[in-house]
PDB file of C-alpha atoms in Angstrom:
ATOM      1  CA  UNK A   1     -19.461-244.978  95.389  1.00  0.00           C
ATOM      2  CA  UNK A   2     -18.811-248.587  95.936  1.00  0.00           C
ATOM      3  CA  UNK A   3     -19.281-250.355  99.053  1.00  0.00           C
ATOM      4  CA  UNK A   4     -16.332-250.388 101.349  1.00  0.00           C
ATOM      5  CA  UNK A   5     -14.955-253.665 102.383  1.00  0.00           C
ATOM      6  CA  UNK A   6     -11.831-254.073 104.858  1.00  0.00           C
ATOM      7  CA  UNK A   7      -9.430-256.520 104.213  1.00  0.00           C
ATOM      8  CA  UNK A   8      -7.115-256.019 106.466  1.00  0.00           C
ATOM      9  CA  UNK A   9      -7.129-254.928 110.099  1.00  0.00           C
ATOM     10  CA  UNK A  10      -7.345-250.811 110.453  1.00  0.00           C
ATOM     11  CA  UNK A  11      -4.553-249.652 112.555  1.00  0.00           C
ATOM     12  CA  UNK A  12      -5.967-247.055 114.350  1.00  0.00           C
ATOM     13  CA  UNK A  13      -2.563-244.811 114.693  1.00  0.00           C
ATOM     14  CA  UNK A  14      -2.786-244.897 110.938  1.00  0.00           C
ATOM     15  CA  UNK A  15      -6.823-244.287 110.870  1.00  0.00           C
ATOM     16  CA  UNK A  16      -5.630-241.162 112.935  1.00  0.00           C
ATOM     17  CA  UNK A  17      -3.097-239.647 110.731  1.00  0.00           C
ATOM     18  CA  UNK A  18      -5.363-240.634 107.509  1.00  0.00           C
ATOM     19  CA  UNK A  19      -8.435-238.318 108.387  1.00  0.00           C
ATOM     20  CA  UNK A  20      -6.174-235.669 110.160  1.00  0.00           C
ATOM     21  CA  UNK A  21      -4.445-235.444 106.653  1.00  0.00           C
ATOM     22  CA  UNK A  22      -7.538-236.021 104.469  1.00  0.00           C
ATOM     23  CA  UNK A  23      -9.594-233.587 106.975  1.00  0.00           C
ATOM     24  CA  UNK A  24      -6.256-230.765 105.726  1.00  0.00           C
ATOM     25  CA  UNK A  25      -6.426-231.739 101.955  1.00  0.00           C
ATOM     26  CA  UNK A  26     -10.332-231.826 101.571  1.00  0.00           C
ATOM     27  CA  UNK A  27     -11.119-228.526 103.562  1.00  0.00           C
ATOM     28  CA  UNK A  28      -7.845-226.786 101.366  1.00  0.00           C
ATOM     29  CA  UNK A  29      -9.087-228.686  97.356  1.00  0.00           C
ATOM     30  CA  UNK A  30     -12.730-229.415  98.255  1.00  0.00           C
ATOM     31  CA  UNK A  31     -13.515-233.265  96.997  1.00  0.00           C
ATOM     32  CA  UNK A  32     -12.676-233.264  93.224  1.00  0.00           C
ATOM     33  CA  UNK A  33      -9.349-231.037  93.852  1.00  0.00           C
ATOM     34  CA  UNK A  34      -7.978-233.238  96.582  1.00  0.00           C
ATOM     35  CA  UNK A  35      -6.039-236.601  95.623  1.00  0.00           C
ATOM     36  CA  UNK A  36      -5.445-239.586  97.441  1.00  0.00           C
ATOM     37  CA  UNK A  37      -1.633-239.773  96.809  1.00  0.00           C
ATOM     38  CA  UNK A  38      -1.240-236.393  98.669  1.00  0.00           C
ATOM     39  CA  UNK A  39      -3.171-237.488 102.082  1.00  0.00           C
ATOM     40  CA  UNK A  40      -1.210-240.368 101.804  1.00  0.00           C
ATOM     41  CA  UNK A  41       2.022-238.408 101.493  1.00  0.00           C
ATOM     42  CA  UNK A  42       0.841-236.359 104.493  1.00  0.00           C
ATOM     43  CA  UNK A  43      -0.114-239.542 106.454  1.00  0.00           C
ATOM     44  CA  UNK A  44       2.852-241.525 105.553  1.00  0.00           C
ATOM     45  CA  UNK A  45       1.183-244.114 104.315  1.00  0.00           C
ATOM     46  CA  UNK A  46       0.708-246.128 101.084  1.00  0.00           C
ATOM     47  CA  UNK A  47      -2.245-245.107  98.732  1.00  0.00           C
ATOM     48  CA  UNK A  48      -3.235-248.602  98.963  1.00  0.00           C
ATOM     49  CA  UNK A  49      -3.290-248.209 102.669  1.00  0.00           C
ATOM     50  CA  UNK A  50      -5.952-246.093 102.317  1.00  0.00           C
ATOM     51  CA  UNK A  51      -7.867-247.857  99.555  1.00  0.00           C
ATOM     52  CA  UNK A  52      -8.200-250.984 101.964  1.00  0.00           C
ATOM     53  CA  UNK A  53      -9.676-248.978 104.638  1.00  0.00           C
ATOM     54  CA  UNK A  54     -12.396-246.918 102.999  1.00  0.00           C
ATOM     55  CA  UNK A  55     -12.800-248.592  99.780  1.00  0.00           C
ATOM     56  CA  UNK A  56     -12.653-245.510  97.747  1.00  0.00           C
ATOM     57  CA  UNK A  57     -12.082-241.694  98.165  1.00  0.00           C
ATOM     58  CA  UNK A  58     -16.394-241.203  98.391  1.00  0.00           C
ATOM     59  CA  UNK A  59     -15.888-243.211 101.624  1.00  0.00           C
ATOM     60  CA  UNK A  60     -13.357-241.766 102.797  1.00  0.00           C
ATOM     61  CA  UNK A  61     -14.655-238.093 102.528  1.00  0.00           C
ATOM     62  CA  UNK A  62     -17.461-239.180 104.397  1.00  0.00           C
ATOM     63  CA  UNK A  63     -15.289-240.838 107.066  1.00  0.00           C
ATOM     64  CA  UNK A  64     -13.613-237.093 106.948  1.00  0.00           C
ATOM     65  CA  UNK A  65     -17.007-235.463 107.408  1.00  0.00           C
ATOM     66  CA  UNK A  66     -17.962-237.472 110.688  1.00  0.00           C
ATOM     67  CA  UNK A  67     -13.891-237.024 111.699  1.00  0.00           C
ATOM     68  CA  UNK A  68     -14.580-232.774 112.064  1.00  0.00           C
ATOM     69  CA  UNK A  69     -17.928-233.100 113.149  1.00  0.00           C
ATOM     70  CA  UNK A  70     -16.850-235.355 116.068  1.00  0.00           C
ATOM     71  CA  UNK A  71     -13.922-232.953 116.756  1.00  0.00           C
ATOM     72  CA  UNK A  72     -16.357-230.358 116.802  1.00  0.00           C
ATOM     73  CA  UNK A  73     -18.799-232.342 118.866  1.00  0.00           C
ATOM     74  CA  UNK A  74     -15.898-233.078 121.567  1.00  0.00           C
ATOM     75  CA  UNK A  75     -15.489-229.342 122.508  1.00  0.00           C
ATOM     76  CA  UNK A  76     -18.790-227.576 121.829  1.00  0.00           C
ATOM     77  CA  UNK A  77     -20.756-226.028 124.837  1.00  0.00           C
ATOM     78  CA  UNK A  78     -24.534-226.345 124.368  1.00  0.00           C
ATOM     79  CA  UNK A  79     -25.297-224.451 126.612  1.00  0.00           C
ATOM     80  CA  UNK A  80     -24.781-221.395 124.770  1.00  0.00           C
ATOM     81  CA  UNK A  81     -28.125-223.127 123.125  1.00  0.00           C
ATOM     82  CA  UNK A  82     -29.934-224.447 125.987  1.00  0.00           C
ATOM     83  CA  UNK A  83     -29.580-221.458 128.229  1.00  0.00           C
ATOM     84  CA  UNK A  84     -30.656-219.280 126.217  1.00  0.00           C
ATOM     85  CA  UNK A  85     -33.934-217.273 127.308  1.00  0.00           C
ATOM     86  CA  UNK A  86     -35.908-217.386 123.560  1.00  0.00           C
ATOM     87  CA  UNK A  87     -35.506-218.481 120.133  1.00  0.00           C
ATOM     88  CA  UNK A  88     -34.332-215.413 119.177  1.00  0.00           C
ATOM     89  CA  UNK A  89     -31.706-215.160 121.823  1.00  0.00           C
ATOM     90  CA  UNK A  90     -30.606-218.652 120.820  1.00  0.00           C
ATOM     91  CA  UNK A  91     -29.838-217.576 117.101  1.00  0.00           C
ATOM     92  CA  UNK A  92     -27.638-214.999 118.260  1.00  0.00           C
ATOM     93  CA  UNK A  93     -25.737-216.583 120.427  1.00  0.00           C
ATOM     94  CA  UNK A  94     -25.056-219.830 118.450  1.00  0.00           C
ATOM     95  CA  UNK A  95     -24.079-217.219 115.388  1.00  0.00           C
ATOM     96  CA  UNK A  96     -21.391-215.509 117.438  1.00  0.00           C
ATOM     97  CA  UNK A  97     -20.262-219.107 119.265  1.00  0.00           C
ATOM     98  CA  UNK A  98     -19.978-220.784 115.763  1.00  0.00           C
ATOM     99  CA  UNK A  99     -17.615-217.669 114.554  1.00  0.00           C
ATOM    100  CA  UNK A 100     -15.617-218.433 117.376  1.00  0.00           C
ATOM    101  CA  UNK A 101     -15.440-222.232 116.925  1.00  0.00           C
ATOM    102  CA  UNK A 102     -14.609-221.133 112.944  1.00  0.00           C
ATOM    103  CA  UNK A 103     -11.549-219.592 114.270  1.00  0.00           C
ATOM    104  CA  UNK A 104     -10.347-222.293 116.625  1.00  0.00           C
ATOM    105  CA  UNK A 105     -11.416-225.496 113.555  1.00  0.00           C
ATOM    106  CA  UNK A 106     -10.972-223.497 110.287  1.00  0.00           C
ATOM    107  CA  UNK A 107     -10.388-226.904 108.625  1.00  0.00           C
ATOM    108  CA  UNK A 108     -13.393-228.962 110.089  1.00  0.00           C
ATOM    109  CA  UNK A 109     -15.371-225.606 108.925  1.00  0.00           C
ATOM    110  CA  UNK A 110     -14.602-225.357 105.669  1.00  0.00           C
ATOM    111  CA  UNK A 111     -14.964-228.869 104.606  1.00  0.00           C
ATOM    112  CA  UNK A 112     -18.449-228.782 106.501  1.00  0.00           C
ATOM    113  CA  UNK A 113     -19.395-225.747 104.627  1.00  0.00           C
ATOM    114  CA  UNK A 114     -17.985-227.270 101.197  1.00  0.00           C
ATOM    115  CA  UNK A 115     -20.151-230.357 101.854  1.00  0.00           C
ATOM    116  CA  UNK A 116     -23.482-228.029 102.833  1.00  0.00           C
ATOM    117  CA  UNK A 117     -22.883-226.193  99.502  1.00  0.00           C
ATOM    118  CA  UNK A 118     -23.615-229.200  98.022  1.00  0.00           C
ATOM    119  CA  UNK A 119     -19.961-230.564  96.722  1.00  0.00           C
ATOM    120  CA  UNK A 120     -20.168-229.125  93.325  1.00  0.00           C
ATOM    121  CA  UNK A 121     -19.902-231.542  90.512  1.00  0.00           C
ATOM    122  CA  UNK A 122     -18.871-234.910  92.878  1.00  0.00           C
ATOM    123  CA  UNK A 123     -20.479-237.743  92.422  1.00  0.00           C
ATOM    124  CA  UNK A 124     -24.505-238.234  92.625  1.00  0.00           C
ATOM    125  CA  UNK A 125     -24.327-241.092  95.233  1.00  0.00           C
ATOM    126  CA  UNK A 126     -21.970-238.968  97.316  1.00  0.00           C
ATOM    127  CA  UNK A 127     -23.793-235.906  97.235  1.00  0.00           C
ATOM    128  CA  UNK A 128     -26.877-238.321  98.612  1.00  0.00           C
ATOM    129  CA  UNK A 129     -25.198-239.786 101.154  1.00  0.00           C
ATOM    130  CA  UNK A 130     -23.940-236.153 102.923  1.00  0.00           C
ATOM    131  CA  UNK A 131     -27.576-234.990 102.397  1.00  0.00           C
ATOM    132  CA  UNK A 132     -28.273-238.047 104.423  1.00  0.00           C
ATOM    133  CA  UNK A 133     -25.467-236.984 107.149  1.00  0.00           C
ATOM    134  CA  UNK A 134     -26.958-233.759 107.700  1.00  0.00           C
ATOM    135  CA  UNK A 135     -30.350-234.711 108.063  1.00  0.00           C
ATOM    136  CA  UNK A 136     -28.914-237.372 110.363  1.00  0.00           C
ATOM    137  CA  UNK A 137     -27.035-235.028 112.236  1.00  0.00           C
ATOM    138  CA  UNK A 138     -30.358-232.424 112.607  1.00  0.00           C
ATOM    139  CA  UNK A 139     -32.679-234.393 113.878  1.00  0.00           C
ATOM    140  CA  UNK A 140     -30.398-235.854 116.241  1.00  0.00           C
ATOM    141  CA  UNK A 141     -29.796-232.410 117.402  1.00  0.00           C
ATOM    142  CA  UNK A 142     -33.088-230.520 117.511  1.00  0.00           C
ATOM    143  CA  UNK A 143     -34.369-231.409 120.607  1.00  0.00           C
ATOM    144  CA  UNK A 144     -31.736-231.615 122.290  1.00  0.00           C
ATOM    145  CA  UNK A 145     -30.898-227.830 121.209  1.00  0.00           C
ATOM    146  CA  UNK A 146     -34.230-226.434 121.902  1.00  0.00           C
ATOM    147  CA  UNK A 147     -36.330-228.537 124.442  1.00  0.00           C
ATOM    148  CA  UNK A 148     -34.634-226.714 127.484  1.00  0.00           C
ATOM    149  CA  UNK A 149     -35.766-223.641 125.936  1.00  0.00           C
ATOM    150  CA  UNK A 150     -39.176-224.862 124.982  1.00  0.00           C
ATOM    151  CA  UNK A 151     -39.787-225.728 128.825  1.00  0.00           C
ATOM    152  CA  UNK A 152     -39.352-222.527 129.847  1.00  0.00           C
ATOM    153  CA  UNK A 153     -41.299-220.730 127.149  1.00  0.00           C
ATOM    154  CA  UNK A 154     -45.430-220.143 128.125  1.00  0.00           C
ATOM    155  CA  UNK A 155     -46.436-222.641 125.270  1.00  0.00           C
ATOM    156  CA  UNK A 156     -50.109-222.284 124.882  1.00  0.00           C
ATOM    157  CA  UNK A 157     -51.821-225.150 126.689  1.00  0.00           C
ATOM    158  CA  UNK A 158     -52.925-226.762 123.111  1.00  0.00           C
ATOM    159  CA  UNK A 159     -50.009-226.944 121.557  1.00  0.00           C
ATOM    160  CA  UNK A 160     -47.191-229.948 122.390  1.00  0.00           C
ATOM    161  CA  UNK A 161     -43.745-229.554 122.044  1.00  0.00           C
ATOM    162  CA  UNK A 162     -43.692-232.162 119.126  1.00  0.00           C
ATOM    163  CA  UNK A 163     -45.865-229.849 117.151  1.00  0.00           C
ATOM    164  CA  UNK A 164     -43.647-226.883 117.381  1.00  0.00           C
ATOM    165  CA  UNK A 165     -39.963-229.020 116.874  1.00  0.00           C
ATOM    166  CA  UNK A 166     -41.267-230.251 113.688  1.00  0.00           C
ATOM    167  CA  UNK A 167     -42.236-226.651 112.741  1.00  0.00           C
ATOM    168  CA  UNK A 168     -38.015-226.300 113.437  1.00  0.00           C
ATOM    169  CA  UNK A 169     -37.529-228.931 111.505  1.00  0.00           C
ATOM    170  CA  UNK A 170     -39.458-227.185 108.683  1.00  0.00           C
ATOM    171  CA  UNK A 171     -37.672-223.809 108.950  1.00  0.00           C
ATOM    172  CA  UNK A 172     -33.914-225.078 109.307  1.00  0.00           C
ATOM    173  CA  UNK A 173     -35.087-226.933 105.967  1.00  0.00           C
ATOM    174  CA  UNK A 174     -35.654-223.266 104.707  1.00  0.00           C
ATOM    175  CA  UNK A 175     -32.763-222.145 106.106  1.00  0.00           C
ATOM    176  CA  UNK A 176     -30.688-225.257 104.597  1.00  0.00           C
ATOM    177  CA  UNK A 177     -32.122-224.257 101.732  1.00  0.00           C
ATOM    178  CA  UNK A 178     -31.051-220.820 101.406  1.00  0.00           C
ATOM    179  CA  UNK A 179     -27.527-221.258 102.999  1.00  0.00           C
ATOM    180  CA  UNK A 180     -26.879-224.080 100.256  1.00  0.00           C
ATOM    181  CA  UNK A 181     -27.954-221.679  97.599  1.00  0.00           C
ATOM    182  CA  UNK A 182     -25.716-218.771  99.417  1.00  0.00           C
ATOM    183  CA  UNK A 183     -22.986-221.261  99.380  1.00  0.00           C
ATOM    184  CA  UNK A 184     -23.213-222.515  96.178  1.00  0.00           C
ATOM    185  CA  UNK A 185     -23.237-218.794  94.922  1.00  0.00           C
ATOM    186  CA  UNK A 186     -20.656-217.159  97.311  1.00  0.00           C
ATOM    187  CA  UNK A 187     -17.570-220.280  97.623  1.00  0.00           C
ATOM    188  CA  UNK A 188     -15.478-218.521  99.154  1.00  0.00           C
ATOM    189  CA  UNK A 189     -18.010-217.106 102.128  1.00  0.00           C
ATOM    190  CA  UNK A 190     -17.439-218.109 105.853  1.00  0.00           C
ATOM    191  CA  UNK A 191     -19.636-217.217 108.935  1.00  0.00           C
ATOM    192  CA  UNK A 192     -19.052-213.731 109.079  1.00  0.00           C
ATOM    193  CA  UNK A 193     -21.028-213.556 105.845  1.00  0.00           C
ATOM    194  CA  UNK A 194     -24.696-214.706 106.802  1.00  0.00           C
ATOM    195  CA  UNK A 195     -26.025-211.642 107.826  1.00  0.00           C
ATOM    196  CA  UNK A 196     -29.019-211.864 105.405  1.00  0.00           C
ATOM    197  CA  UNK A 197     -29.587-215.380 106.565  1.00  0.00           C
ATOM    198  CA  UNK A 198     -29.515-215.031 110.246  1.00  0.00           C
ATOM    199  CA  UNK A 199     -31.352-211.862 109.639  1.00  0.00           C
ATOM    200  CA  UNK A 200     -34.725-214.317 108.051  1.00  0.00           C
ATOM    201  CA  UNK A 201     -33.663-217.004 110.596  1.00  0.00           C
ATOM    202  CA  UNK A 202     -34.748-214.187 113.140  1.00  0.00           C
ATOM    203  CA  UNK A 203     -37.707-213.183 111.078  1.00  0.00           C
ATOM    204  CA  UNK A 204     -38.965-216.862 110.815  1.00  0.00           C
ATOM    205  CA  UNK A 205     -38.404-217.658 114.349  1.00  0.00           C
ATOM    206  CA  UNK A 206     -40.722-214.543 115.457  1.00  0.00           C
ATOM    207  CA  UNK A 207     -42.951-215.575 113.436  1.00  0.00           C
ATOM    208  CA  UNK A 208     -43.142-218.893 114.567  1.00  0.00           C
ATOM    209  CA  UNK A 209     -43.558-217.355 118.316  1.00  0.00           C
ATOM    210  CA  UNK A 210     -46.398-214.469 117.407  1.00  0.00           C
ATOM    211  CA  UNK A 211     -47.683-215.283 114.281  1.00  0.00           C
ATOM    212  CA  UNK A 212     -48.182-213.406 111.206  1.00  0.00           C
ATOM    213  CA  UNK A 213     -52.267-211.644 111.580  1.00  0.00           C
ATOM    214  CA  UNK A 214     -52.257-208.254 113.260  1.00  0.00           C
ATOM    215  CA  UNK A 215     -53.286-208.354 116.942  1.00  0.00           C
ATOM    216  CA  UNK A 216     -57.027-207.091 117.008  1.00  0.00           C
TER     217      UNK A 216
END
């Protein structure tokens, strides 16, 4: 993954119809099927084009993966997070709104899931750099997700809300864990599929609110 230097000025109609293309060819061939003469047929622009603007096709899957999670990020409604009134309820909701969103953006979804599962046999550097993205993109989220709930949660008096979101932190790790593993073993899976994980999501997040000894 080299680094990516422009030489010419990007042309931002073109940008557009690059990463619309590459967002259709990556989510359809996943990184190592797709090829750069084929998004460049669908953008109608030169391979070269797209060699000047991202360097190399690492970069530009990258650029792709920031392309659908923007999209995503224009339209979503956090409040089906925020308003919820528990953890629990939160899960639930968020699980039925992502199906939803999965219907509306198959393409942004499947080349988010392909790059959670962990891209297969692509390059190490690239594989680092979207475990980078996601960690990026989680703790950026976290509190804004959950702090609205937190507030309105009786938190005992001794224990802060920082404590608790980096106990999140810790279980979507889990979770990350176990939906990359899911992923890697079931390619072809979408959201409908993750019964068993929102199932210990649930499990974890009770937990997390009453503890694990038996009330004396």
């Amino acid at each position: 993954m080299t680094e990516k230097k422009n030489r010419i000025p990007m042309d931002p109609a073109k940008v557009k119809r690059i990463l619309h293309a590459s967002l259709a060819v990556f989510s359809a061939h996943s990184y190592r099927g797709a090829k750069t003469d084929e998004i460049a047929e669908q953008a109608e622009v030169s391979k070269g084009i797209i060699f000047r603007y991202y360097g190399d096709k690492a970069h530009l899957y990258i650029a792709t993966l920031k392309f659908a999670t923007d999209n995503l990020t224009q339209v979503v409604d956090y409040s089906v997070w925020q308003d919820a009134r528990s953890l629990d309820e939160m899960i639930v909701n968020a699980t039925k709104y992502k199906i939803q969103l999965q219907l509306q953006f198959p393409n942004e979804f499947k080349l988010l899931l392909d790059a959670y599962a962990g891209l297969g046999d692509a390059p190490a550097k690239l594989k680092h750099k979207v475990t980078e993205f996601y960690a990026n993109q989680t703790n950026d989220n976290i509190g804004n997700l959950i702090d609205p709930i937190l507030d309105r949660l009786a938190i005992r008096d001794d224990v802060d809300k920082a404590t608790i979101q980096r106990l999140m932190v810790g279980m979507m790790d889990q979770v990350a864990a176990e939906t990359k593993t899911f992923m890697q073993d079931n390619p072809e899976a979408d959201l409908t599929d993750f019964d068993k994980i929102i199932t210990h999501v649930r499990q974890y997040i009770d937990i997390l609110e009453h503890g694990f000894l038996k009330k004396s």
